Amino acid sequence: MRRVRDFVRAHGGGVVATNSGTGCPESAWVNLTALDDGRLVFGTNERSRKYGNLLADRRVSLVVVSGDGQEFQLEGEAAVLEGSAARDAGELLEARHPGATGKASTRLVAVRPHWARFVDVAAEPPVREDLTL
């Protein structure tokens, strides 16, 4: 998990896909950070489709890229954070992405990955490695 955590902290954003319930996934760019325990955190507006999708189905996938040929593909379960957990995660997200948590309608979501794949197309030969989390 440390490898995923450090990569997310270094690159700070990715695409999250949620189940829209219509047969088509809904994808969106999100600002990310990672907690010490490896959960990935992003904020979302409680009126967004993404938030409604997460309430209906906690399963998500994420892709985080470096811009230099490396990426992590992840699958996991999302949970909306409340109370002190939300406050603590919000401080981390705000430190990485100033303004990310400034609206009253922002809800913080933590994703606990259960599967990950690391890809590095800049390496010779290219690397593709599934990780046990």
mmCIF file of N, CA and C in Angstrom:
data_model
loop_
_atom_site.group_PDB
_atom_site.id
_atom_site.type_symbol
_atom_site.label_atom_id
_atom_site.label_comp_id
_atom_site.label_asym_id
_atom_site.label_seq_id
_atom_site.Cartn_x
_atom_site.Cartn_y
_atom_site.Cartn_z
ATOM 1 N N MET A 1 0.812 -1.195 0.000
ATOM 2 C CA MET A 1 0.000 0.000 0.000
ATOM 3 C C MET A 1 0.858 1.262 0.000
ATOM 4 N N ARG A 2 2.049 1.162 0.580
ATOM 5 C CA ARG A 2 2.924 2.336 0.636
ATOM 6 C C ARG A 2 3.239 2.854 -0.760
ATOM 7 N N ARG A 3 3.455 1.937 -1.679
ATOM 8 C CA ARG A 3 3.789 2.321 -3.051
ATOM 9 C C ARG A 3 2.643 3.108 -3.701
ATOM 10 N N VAL A 4 1.422 2.642 -3.527
ATOM 11 C CA VAL A 4 0.248 3.343 -4.063
ATOM 12 C C VAL A 4 0.106 4.688 -3.362
ATOM 13 N N ARG A 5 0.191 4.683 -2.038
ATOM 14 C CA ARG A 5 0.049 5.919 -1.255
ATOM 15 C C ARG A 5 1.042 6.978 -1.716
ATOM 16 N N ASP A 6 2.302 6.596 -1.846
ATOM 17 C CA ASP A 6 3.338 7.557 -2.235
ATOM 18 C C ASP A 6 3.116 8.076 -3.654
ATOM 19 N N PHE A 7 2.680 7.208 -4.563
ATOM 20 C CA PHE A 7 2.415 7.613 -5.942
ATOM 21 C C PHE A 7 1.273 8.627 -5.981
ATOM 22 N N VAL A 8 0.196 8.349 -5.266
ATOM 23 C CA VAL A 8 -0.952 9.268 -5.241
ATOM 24 C C VAL A 8 -0.556 10.593 -4.616
ATOM 25 N N ARG A 9 0.185 10.555 -3.535
ATOM 26 C CA ARG A 9 0.623 11.808 -2.905
ATOM 27 C C ARG A 9 1.503 12.626 -3.844
ATOM 28 N N ALA A 10 2.318 11.964 -4.634
ATOM 29 C CA ALA A 10 3.212 12.674 -5.543
ATOM 30 C C ALA A 10 2.467 13.280 -6.727
ATOM 31 N N HIS A 11 1.426 12.600 -7.212
ATOM 32 C CA HIS A 11 0.788 13.041 -8.450
ATOM 33 C C HIS A 11 -0.558 13.726 -8.232
ATOM 34 N N GLY A 12 -1.255 13.439 -7.154
ATOM 35 C CA GLY A 12 -2.347 14.264 -6.660
ATOM 36 C C GLY A 12 -3.640 14.337 -7.406
ATOM 37 N N GLY A 13 -3.864 13.532 -8.405
ATOM 38 C CA GLY A 13 -5.139 13.581 -9.100
ATOM 39 C C GLY A 13 -5.336 12.358 -9.944
ATOM 40 N N GLY A 14 -6.582 12.106 -10.292
ATOM 41 C CA GLY A 14 -6.876 10.956 -11.125
ATOM 42 C C GLY A 14 -8.321 10.949 -11.558
ATOM 43 N N VAL A 15 -8.676 9.908 -12.251
ATOM 44 C CA VAL A 15 -10.041 9.727 -12.721
ATOM 45 C C VAL A 15 -10.694 8.645 -11.868
ATOM 46 N N VAL A 16 -11.877 8.960 -11.361
ATOM 47 C CA VAL A 16 -12.667 7.991 -10.611
ATOM 48 C C VAL A 16 -13.881 7.625 -11.447
ATOM 49 N N ALA A 17 -14.199 6.340 -11.494
ATOM 50 C CA ALA A 17 -15.385 5.863 -12.199
ATOM 51 C C ALA A 17 -16.323 5.231 -11.187
ATOM 52 N N THR A 18 -17.602 5.632 -11.283
ATOM 53 C CA THR A 18 -18.635 5.102 -10.404
ATOM 54 C C THR A 18 -19.716 4.455 -11.260
ATOM 55 N N ASN A 19 -20.556 3.651 -10.622
ATOM 56 C CA ASN A 19 -21.650 2.975 -11.300
ATOM 57 C C ASN A 19 -22.853 3.902 -11.338
ATOM 58 N N SER A 20 -23.247 4.318 -12.533
ATOM 59 C CA SER A 20 -24.368 5.249 -12.675
ATOM 60 C C SER A 20 -25.716 4.565 -12.521
ATOM 61 N N GLY A 21 -25.737 3.242 -12.572
ATOM 62 C CA GLY A 21 -26.992 2.516 -12.491
ATOM 63 C C GLY A 21 -27.729 2.435 -13.820
ATOM 64 N N THR A 22 -27.184 3.041 -14.868
ATOM 65 C CA THR A 22 -27.831 3.036 -16.180
ATOM 66 C C THR A 22 -27.170 2.064 -17.143
ATOM 67 N N GLY A 23 -26.131 1.384 -16.680
ATOM 68 C CA GLY A 23 -25.361 0.513 -17.561
ATOM 69 C C GLY A 23 -24.111 1.180 -18.095
ATOM 70 N N CYS A 24 -24.002 2.499 -17.920
ATOM 71 C CA CYS A 24 -22.813 3.245 -18.331
ATOM 72 C C CYS A 24 -22.118 3.784 -17.089
ATOM 73 N N PRO A 25 -20.810 3.593 -16.981
ATOM 74 C CA PRO A 25 -20.110 4.181 -15.837
ATOM 75 C C PRO A 25 -20.049 5.695 -15.987
ATOM 76 N N GLU A 26 -19.872 6.373 -14.873
ATOM 77 C CA GLU A 26 -19.691 7.823 -14.875
ATOM 78 C C GLU A 26 -18.283 8.084 -14.372
ATOM 79 N N SER A 27 -17.494 8.815 -15.131
ATOM 80 C CA SER A 27 -16.103 9.087 -14.781
ATOM 81 C C SER A 27 -15.898 10.575 -14.572
ATOM 82 N N ALA A 28 -15.003 10.911 -13.651
ATOM 83 C CA ALA A 28 -14.713 12.315 -13.370
ATOM 84 C C ALA A 28 -13.298 12.444 -12.837
ATOM 85 N N TRP A 29 -12.670 13.571 -13.179
ATOM 86 C CA TRP A 29 -11.368 13.902 -12.612
ATOM 87 C C TRP A 29 -11.578 14.349 -11.165
ATOM 88 N N VAL A 30 -10.719 13.875 -10.257
ATOM 89 C CA VAL A 30 -10.780 14.293 -8.858
ATOM 90 C C VAL A 30 -9.383 14.616 -8.353
ATOM 91 N N ASN A 31 -9.310 15.583 -7.450
ATOM 92 C CA ASN A 31 -8.075 15.833 -6.716
ATOM 93 C C ASN A 31 -7.980 14.782 -5.632
ATOM 94 N N LEU A 32 -6.794 14.208 -5.486
ATOM 95 C CA LEU A 32 -6.598 13.093 -4.560
ATOM 96 C C LEU A 32 -5.483 13.365 -3.567
ATOM 97 N N THR A 33 -5.588 12.714 -2.447
ATOM 98 C CA THR A 33 -4.475 12.525 -1.542
ATOM 99 C C THR A 33 -4.620 11.119 -0.971
ATOM 100 N N ALA A 34 -3.663 10.700 -0.172
ATOM 101 C CA ALA A 34 -3.711 9.364 0.418
ATOM 102 C C ALA A 34 -3.449 9.461 1.910
ATOM 103 N N LEU A 35 -4.234 8.728 2.666
ATOM 104 C CA LEU A 35 -4.036 8.638 4.107
ATOM 105 C C LEU A 35 -2.894 7.673 4.397
ATOM 106 N N ASP A 36 -2.353 7.737 5.589
ATOM 107 C CA ASP A 36 -1.239 6.853 5.949
ATOM 108 C C ASP A 36 -1.610 5.379 5.829
ATOM 109 N N ASP A 37 -2.895 5.050 6.044
ATOM 110 C CA ASP A 37 -3.318 3.648 5.971
ATOM 111 C C ASP A 37 -3.572 3.169 4.542
ATOM 112 N N GLY A 38 -3.324 4.050 3.541
ATOM 113 C CA GLY A 38 -3.457 3.660 2.146
ATOM 114 C C GLY A 38 -4.782 4.000 1.501
ATOM 115 N N ARG A 39 -5.766 4.458 2.272
ATOM 116 C CA ARG A 39 -7.016 4.880 1.643
ATOM 117 C C ARG A 39 -6.785 6.158 0.853
ATOM 118 N N LEU A 40 -7.456 6.266 -0.279
ATOM 119 C CA LEU A 40 -7.343 7.427 -1.155
ATOM 120 C C LEU A 40 -8.536 8.328 -0.891
ATOM 121 N N VAL A 41 -8.301 9.643 -0.818
ATOM 122 C CA VAL A 41 -9.344 10.586 -0.431
ATOM 123 C C VAL A 41 -9.553 11.625 -1.521
ATOM 124 N N PHE A 42 -10.823 11.904 -1.796
ATOM 125 C CA PHE A 42 -11.194 13.004 -2.687
ATOM 126 C C PHE A 42 -12.458 13.655 -2.156
ATOM 127 N N GLY A 43 -12.697 14.859 -2.623
ATOM 128 C CA GLY A 43 -13.910 15.577 -2.263
ATOM 129 C C GLY A 43 -14.874 15.584 -3.427
ATOM 130 N N THR A 44 -16.161 15.618 -3.099
ATOM 131 C CA THR A 44 -17.188 15.701 -4.116
ATOM 132 C C THR A 44 -18.368 16.493 -3.591
ATOM 133 N N ASN A 45 -19.056 17.161 -4.478
ATOM 134 C CA ASN A 45 -20.237 17.926 -4.110
ATOM 135 C C ASN A 45 -21.370 16.942 -3.825
ATOM 136 N N GLU A 46 -22.080 17.155 -2.741
ATOM 137 C CA GLU A 46 -23.145 16.211 -2.396
ATOM 138 C C GLU A 46 -24.316 16.245 -3.385
ATOM 139 N N ARG A 47 -24.337 17.184 -4.291
ATOM 140 C CA ARG A 47 -25.368 17.226 -5.333
ATOM 141 C C ARG A 47 -24.872 16.647 -6.662
ATOM 142 N N SER A 48 -23.646 16.141 -6.685
ATOM 143 C CA SER A 48 -23.086 15.609 -7.932
ATOM 144 C C SER A 48 -23.610 14.206 -8.231
ATOM 145 N N ARG A 49 -23.555 13.847 -9.503
ATOM 146 C CA ARG A 49 -23.913 12.479 -9.895
ATOM 147 C C ARG A 49 -22.991 11.474 -9.220
ATOM 148 N N LYS A 50 -21.726 11.830 -9.150
ATOM 149 C CA LYS A 50 -20.735 10.940 -8.541
ATOM 150 C C LYS A 50 -21.133 10.579 -7.112
ATOM 151 N N TYR A 51 -21.537 11.577 -6.340
ATOM 152 C CA TYR A 51 -21.915 11.341 -4.950
ATOM 153 C C TYR A 51 -23.147 10.436 -4.867
ATOM 154 N N GLY A 52 -24.147 10.711 -5.679
ATOM 155 C CA GLY A 52 -25.332 9.849 -5.703
ATOM 156 C C GLY A 52 -24.995 8.430 -6.104
ATOM 157 N N ASN A 53 -24.119 8.294 -7.088
ATOM 158 C CA ASN A 53 -23.691 6.961 -7.514
ATOM 159 C C ASN A 53 -23.014 6.217 -6.368
ATOM 160 N N LEU A 54 -22.146 6.915 -5.624
ATOM 161 C CA LEU A 54 -21.419 6.283 -4.514
ATOM 162 C C LEU A 54 -22.356 5.838 -3.396
ATOM 163 N N LEU A 55 -23.401 6.605 -3.165
ATOM 164 C CA LEU A 55 -24.364 6.212 -2.136
ATOM 165 C C LEU A 55 -25.113 4.946 -2.530
ATOM 166 N N ALA A 56 -25.335 4.769 -3.833
ATOM 167 C CA ALA A 56 -26.057 3.604 -4.332
ATOM 168 C C ALA A 56 -25.159 2.378 -4.507
ATOM 169 N N ASP A 57 -23.895 2.594 -4.827
ATOM 170 C CA ASP A 57 -22.960 1.489 -5.085
ATOM 171 C C ASP A 57 -21.557 1.964 -4.729
ATOM 172 N N ARG A 58 -20.981 1.381 -3.699
ATOM 173 C CA ARG A 58 -19.686 1.838 -3.167
ATOM 174 C C ARG A 58 -18.501 1.414 -4.023
ATOM 175 N N ARG A 59 -18.701 0.566 -5.002
ATOM 176 C CA ARG A 59 -17.582 0.088 -5.830
ATOM 177 C C ARG A 59 -17.137 1.193 -6.781
ATOM 178 N N VAL A 60 -15.813 1.414 -6.834
ATOM 179 C CA VAL A 60 -15.244 2.427 -7.724
ATOM 180 C C VAL A 60 -13.973 1.885 -8.359
ATOM 181 N N SER A 61 -13.581 2.538 -9.440
ATOM 182 C CA SER A 61 -12.249 2.316 -9.995
ATOM 183 C C SER A 61 -11.602 3.681 -10.169
ATOM 184 N N LEU A 62 -10.287 3.689 -10.105
ATOM 185 C CA LEU A 62 -9.506 4.916 -10.230
ATOM 186 C C LEU A 62 -8.312 4.658 -11.126
ATOM 187 N N VAL A 63 -7.894 5.706 -11.833
ATOM 188 C CA VAL A 63 -6.636 5.686 -12.576
ATOM 189 C C VAL A 63 -5.880 6.945 -12.183
ATOM 190 N N VAL A 64 -4.645 6.757 -11.745
ATOM 191 C CA VAL A 64 -3.767 7.868 -11.363
ATOM 192 C C VAL A 64 -2.534 7.774 -12.250
ATOM 193 N N VAL A 65 -2.229 8.861 -12.965
ATOM 194 C CA VAL A 65 -1.108 8.848 -13.907
ATOM 195 C C VAL A 65 -0.037 9.840 -13.484
ATOM 196 N N SER A 66 1.189 9.554 -13.907
ATOM 197 C CA SER A 66 2.319 10.423 -13.565
ATOM 198 C C SER A 66 2.565 11.499 -14.613
ATOM 199 N N GLY A 67 2.146 11.259 -15.835
ATOM 200 C CA GLY A 67 2.503 12.156 -16.933
ATOM 201 C C GLY A 67 3.816 11.760 -17.582
ATOM 202 N N ASP A 68 4.491 10.767 -17.011
ATOM 203 C CA ASP A 68 5.777 10.292 -17.546
ATOM 204 C C ASP A 68 5.726 8.824 -17.951
ATOM 205 N N GLY A 69 4.517 8.298 -18.136
ATOM 206 C CA GLY A 69 4.381 6.917 -18.579
ATOM 207 C C GLY A 69 4.033 5.923 -17.499
ATOM 208 N N GLN A 70 3.934 6.362 -16.245
ATOM 209 C CA GLN A 70 3.564 5.456 -15.168
ATOM 210 C C GLN A 70 2.117 5.719 -14.749
ATOM 211 N N GLU A 71 1.448 4.650 -14.340
ATOM 212 C CA GLU A 71 0.091 4.800 -13.830
ATOM 213 C C GLU A 71 -0.235 3.682 -12.863
ATOM 214 N N PHE A 72 -1.197 3.966 -12.004
ATOM 215 C CA PHE A 72 -1.826 2.953 -11.173
ATOM 216 C C PHE A 72 -3.282 2.874 -11.578
ATOM 217 N N GLN A 73 -3.747 1.660 -11.818
ATOM 218 C CA GLN A 73 -5.159 1.371 -11.998
ATOM 219 C C GLN A 73 -5.608 0.702 -10.708
ATOM 220 N N LEU A 74 -6.725 1.151 -10.155
ATOM 221 C CA LEU A 74 -7.151 0.674 -8.841
ATOM 222 C C LEU A 74 -8.640 0.367 -8.827
ATOM 223 N N GLU A 75 -9.021 -0.595 -8.022
ATOM 224 C CA GLU A 75 -10.424 -0.865 -7.738
ATOM 225 C C GLU A 75 -10.578 -0.937 -6.231
ATOM 226 N N GLY A 76 -11.726 -0.462 -5.736
ATOM 227 C CA GLY A 76 -11.929 -0.501 -4.300
ATOM 228 C C GLY A 76 -13.338 -0.131 -3.898
ATOM 229 N N GLU A 77 -13.499 0.008 -2.588
ATOM 230 C CA GLU A 77 -14.773 0.372 -1.969
ATOM 231 C C GLU A 77 -14.663 1.775 -1.409
ATOM 232 N N ALA A 78 -15.676 2.582 -1.659
ATOM 233 C CA ALA A 78 -15.703 3.965 -1.191
ATOM 234 C C ALA A 78 -16.572 4.087 0.050
ATOM 235 N N ALA A 79 -16.214 5.025 0.912
ATOM 236 C CA ALA A 79 -17.017 5.346 2.094
ATOM 237 C C ALA A 79 -16.985 6.857 2.293
ATOM 238 N N VAL A 80 -18.143 7.428 2.577
ATOM 239 C CA VAL A 80 -18.219 8.847 2.884
ATOM 240 C C VAL A 80 -17.722 9.035 4.308
ATOM 241 N N LEU A 81 -16.806 9.957 4.499
ATOM 242 C CA LEU A 81 -16.225 10.204 5.815
ATOM 243 C C LEU A 81 -17.079 11.196 6.600
ATOM 244 N N GLU A 82 -17.122 10.989 7.893
ATOM 245 C CA GLU A 82 -17.896 11.854 8.789
ATOM 246 C C GLU A 82 -17.018 12.263 9.968
ATOM 247 N N GLY A 83 -17.411 13.306 10.656
ATOM 248 C CA GLY A 83 -16.798 13.704 11.921
ATOM 249 C C GLY A 83 -15.310 13.968 11.829
ATOM 250 N N SER A 84 -14.583 13.461 12.827
ATOM 251 C CA SER A 84 -13.148 13.725 12.900
ATOM 252 C C SER A 84 -12.388 13.078 11.742
ATOM 253 N N ALA A 85 -12.879 11.937 11.241
ATOM 254 C CA ALA A 85 -12.217 11.308 10.086
ATOM 255 C C ALA A 85 -12.302 12.228 8.871
ATOM 256 N N ALA A 86 -13.452 12.866 8.676
ATOM 257 C CA ALA A 86 -13.612 13.806 7.557
ATOM 258 C C ALA A 86 -12.740 15.036 7.770
ATOM 259 N N ARG A 87 -12.704 15.531 8.986
ATOM 260 C CA ARG A 87 -11.881 16.718 9.276
ATOM 261 C C ARG A 87 -10.407 16.437 9.013
ATOM 262 N N ASP A 88 -9.909 15.310 9.513
ATOM 263 C CA ASP A 88 -8.498 14.962 9.333
ATOM 264 C C ASP A 88 -8.155 14.744 7.861
ATOM 265 N N ALA A 89 -9.019 14.022 7.136
ATOM 266 C CA ALA A 89 -8.781 13.793 5.712
ATOM 267 C C ALA A 89 -8.879 15.098 4.939
ATOM 268 N N GLY A 90 -9.802 15.960 5.341
ATOM 269 C CA GLY A 90 -9.959 17.254 4.685
ATOM 270 C C GLY A 90 -8.727 18.124 4.831
ATOM 271 N N GLU A 91 -8.088 18.065 5.987
ATOM 272 C CA GLU A 91 -6.854 18.835 6.185
ATOM 273 C C GLU A 91 -5.763 18.355 5.240
ATOM 274 N N LEU A 92 -5.639 17.047 5.063
ATOM 275 C CA LEU A 92 -4.642 16.505 4.127
ATOM 276 C C LEU A 92 -4.955 16.900 2.688
ATOM 277 N N LEU A 93 -6.227 16.784 2.311
ATOM 278 C CA LEU A 93 -6.608 17.135 0.948
ATOM 279 C C LEU A 93 -6.410 18.622 0.695
ATOM 280 N N GLU A 94 -6.760 19.430 1.658
ATOM 281 C CA GLU A 94 -6.618 20.887 1.528
ATOM 282 C C GLU A 94 -5.144 21.285 1.428
ATOM 283 N N ALA A 95 -4.269 20.596 2.163
ATOM 284 C CA ALA A 95 -2.836 20.892 2.101
ATOM 285 C C ALA A 95 -2.284 20.603 0.701
ATOM 286 N N ARG A 96 -2.789 19.560 0.057
ATOM 287 C CA ARG A 96 -2.310 19.169 -1.285
ATOM 288 C C ARG A 96 -2.991 19.984 -2.380
ATOM 289 N N HIS A 97 -4.276 20.320 -2.138
ATOM 290 C CA HIS A 97 -5.093 21.019 -3.138
ATOM 291 C C HIS A 97 -5.851 22.156 -2.463
ATOM 292 N N PRO A 98 -5.212 23.305 -2.264
ATOM 293 C CA PRO A 98 -5.886 24.423 -1.590
ATOM 294 C C PRO A 98 -7.219 24.773 -2.264
ATOM 295 N N GLY A 99 -8.247 24.897 -1.446
ATOM 296 C CA GLY A 99 -9.579 25.217 -1.940
ATOM 297 C C GLY A 99 -10.447 24.002 -2.217
ATOM 298 N N ALA A 100 -9.885 22.812 -2.094
ATOM 299 C CA ALA A 100 -10.620 21.586 -2.432
ATOM 300 C C ALA A 100 -11.769 21.291 -1.479
ATOM 301 N N THR A 101 -11.711 21.809 -0.283
ATOM 302 C CA THR A 101 -12.728 21.470 0.716
ATOM 303 C C THR A 101 -13.485 22.697 1.201
ATOM 304 N N GLY A 102 -13.419 23.793 0.465
ATOM 305 C CA GLY A 102 -13.952 25.063 0.934
ATOM 306 C C GLY A 102 -15.453 25.234 0.901
ATOM 307 N N LYS A 103 -16.196 24.366 0.243
ATOM 308 C CA LYS A 103 -17.638 24.537 0.141
ATOM 309 C C LYS A 103 -18.360 23.677 1.165
ATOM 310 N N ALA A 104 -19.455 24.219 1.705
ATOM 311 C CA ALA A 104 -20.247 23.477 2.697
ATOM 312 C C ALA A 104 -20.817 22.189 2.113
ATOM 313 N N SER A 105 -21.039 22.142 0.794
ATOM 314 C CA SER A 105 -21.625 20.963 0.159
ATOM 315 C C SER A 105 -20.586 19.897 -0.205
ATOM 316 N N THR A 106 -19.311 20.141 0.105
ATOM 317 C CA THR A 106 -18.268 19.162 -0.202
ATOM 318 C C THR A 106 -18.303 18.030 0.807
ATOM 319 N N ARG A 107 -18.345 16.812 0.302
ATOM 320 C CA ARG A 107 -18.264 15.617 1.138
ATOM 321 C C ARG A 107 -16.959 14.912 0.813
ATOM 322 N N LEU A 108 -16.317 14.388 1.823
ATOM 323 C CA LEU A 108 -15.058 13.681 1.626
ATOM 324 C C LEU A 108 -15.309 12.180 1.545
ATOM 325 N N VAL A 109 -14.652 11.574 0.580
ATOM 326 C CA VAL A 109 -14.817 10.155 0.301
ATOM 327 C C VAL A 109 -13.459 9.489 0.405
ATOM 328 N N ALA A 110 -13.407 8.351 1.077
ATOM 329 C CA ALA A 110 -12.182 7.553 1.154
ATOM 330 C C ALA A 110 -12.408 6.242 0.419
ATOM 331 N N VAL A 111 -11.448 5.875 -0.391
ATOM 332 C CA VAL A 111 -11.503 4.617 -1.141
ATOM 333 C C VAL A 111 -10.419 3.700 -0.611
ATOM 334 N N ARG A 112 -10.836 2.498 -0.212
ATOM 335 C CA ARG A 112 -9.868 1.483 0.213
ATOM 336 C C ARG A 112 -9.653 0.533 -0.974
ATOM 337 N N PRO A 113 -8.508 0.669 -1.646
ATOM 338 C CA PRO A 113 -8.256 -0.207 -2.802
ATOM 339 C C PRO A 113 -8.103 -1.666 -2.369
ATOM 340 N N HIS A 114 -8.661 -2.570 -3.179
ATOM 341 C CA HIS A 114 -8.450 -4.003 -2.936
ATOM 342 C C HIS A 114 -7.709 -4.663 -4.097
ATOM 343 N N TRP A 115 -7.508 -3.903 -5.177
ATOM 344 C CA TRP A 115 -6.754 -4.389 -6.335
ATOM 345 C C TRP A 115 -6.015 -3.211 -6.952
ATOM 346 N N ALA A 116 -4.805 -3.470 -7.426
ATOM 347 C CA ALA A 116 -4.040 -2.422 -8.104
ATOM 348 C C ALA A 116 -3.157 -3.047 -9.174
ATOM 349 N N ARG A 117 -2.973 -2.271 -10.221
ATOM 350 C CA ARG A 117 -2.029 -2.634 -11.275
ATOM 351 C C ARG A 117 -1.154 -1.415 -11.526
ATOM 352 N N PHE A 118 0.153 -1.643 -11.547
ATOM 353 C CA PHE A 118 1.112 -0.599 -11.890
ATOM 354 C C PHE A 118 1.554 -0.831 -13.320
ATOM 355 N N VAL A 119 1.575 0.239 -14.113
ATOM 356 C CA VAL A 119 2.020 0.177 -15.507
ATOM 357 C C VAL A 119 3.064 1.264 -15.710
ATOM 358 N N ASP A 120 4.158 0.888 -16.392
ATOM 359 C CA ASP A 120 5.196 1.860 -16.740
ATOM 360 C C ASP A 120 5.581 1.611 -18.191
ATOM 361 N N VAL A 121 5.009 2.427 -19.087
ATOM 362 C CA VAL A 121 5.316 2.267 -20.507
ATOM 363 C C VAL A 121 6.609 2.968 -20.888
ATOM 364 N N ALA A 122 7.191 3.747 -19.965
ATOM 365 C CA ALA A 122 8.463 4.415 -20.235
ATOM 366 C C ALA A 122 9.641 3.468 -20.012
ATOM 367 N N ALA A 123 9.422 2.377 -19.288
ATOM 368 C CA ALA A 123 10.491 1.408 -19.032
ATOM 369 C C ALA A 123 10.706 0.547 -20.273
ATOM 370 N N GLU A 124 11.899 0.000 -20.388
ATOM 371 C CA GLU A 124 12.213 -0.889 -21.509
ATOM 372 C C GLU A 124 12.711 -2.205 -20.949
ATOM 373 N N PRO A 125 11.988 -3.275 -21.058
ATOM 374 C CA PRO A 125 10.656 -3.374 -21.655
ATOM 375 C C PRO A 125 9.593 -2.766 -20.714
ATOM 376 N N PRO A 126 8.437 -2.447 -21.255
ATOM 377 C CA PRO A 126 7.370 -1.879 -20.410
ATOM 378 C C PRO A 126 7.008 -2.828 -19.266
ATOM 379 N N VAL A 127 6.574 -2.245 -18.161
ATOM 380 C CA VAL A 127 6.238 -2.991 -16.950
ATOM 381 C C VAL A 127 4.735 -3.013 -16.771
ATOM 382 N N ARG A 128 4.218 -4.165 -16.395
ATOM 383 C CA ARG A 128 2.818 -4.309 -15.980
ATOM 384 C C ARG A 128 2.803 -5.261 -14.811
ATOM 385 N N GLU A 129 2.404 -4.760 -13.659
ATOM 386 C CA GLU A 129 2.534 -5.548 -12.430
ATOM 387 C C GLU A 129 1.252 -5.429 -11.603
ATOM 388 N N ASP A 130 0.586 -6.574 -11.351
ATOM 389 C CA ASP A 130 -0.553 -6.592 -10.453
ATOM 390 C C ASP A 130 -0.036 -6.677 -9.023
ATOM 391 N N LEU A 131 -0.649 -5.926 -8.135
ATOM 392 C CA LEU A 131 -0.195 -5.862 -6.744
ATOM 393 C C LEU A 131 -1.210 -6.502 -5.814
ATOM 394 N N THR A 132 -0.716 -7.153 -4.804
ATOM 395 C CA THR A 132 -1.572 -7.672 -3.733
ATOM 396 C C THR A 132 -1.665 -6.600 -2.670
ATOM 397 N N LEU A 133 -2.883 -6.190 -2.364
ATOM 398 C CA LEU A 133 -3.091 -5.128 -1.372
ATOM 399 C C LEU A 133 -3.640 -5.695 -0.077
#
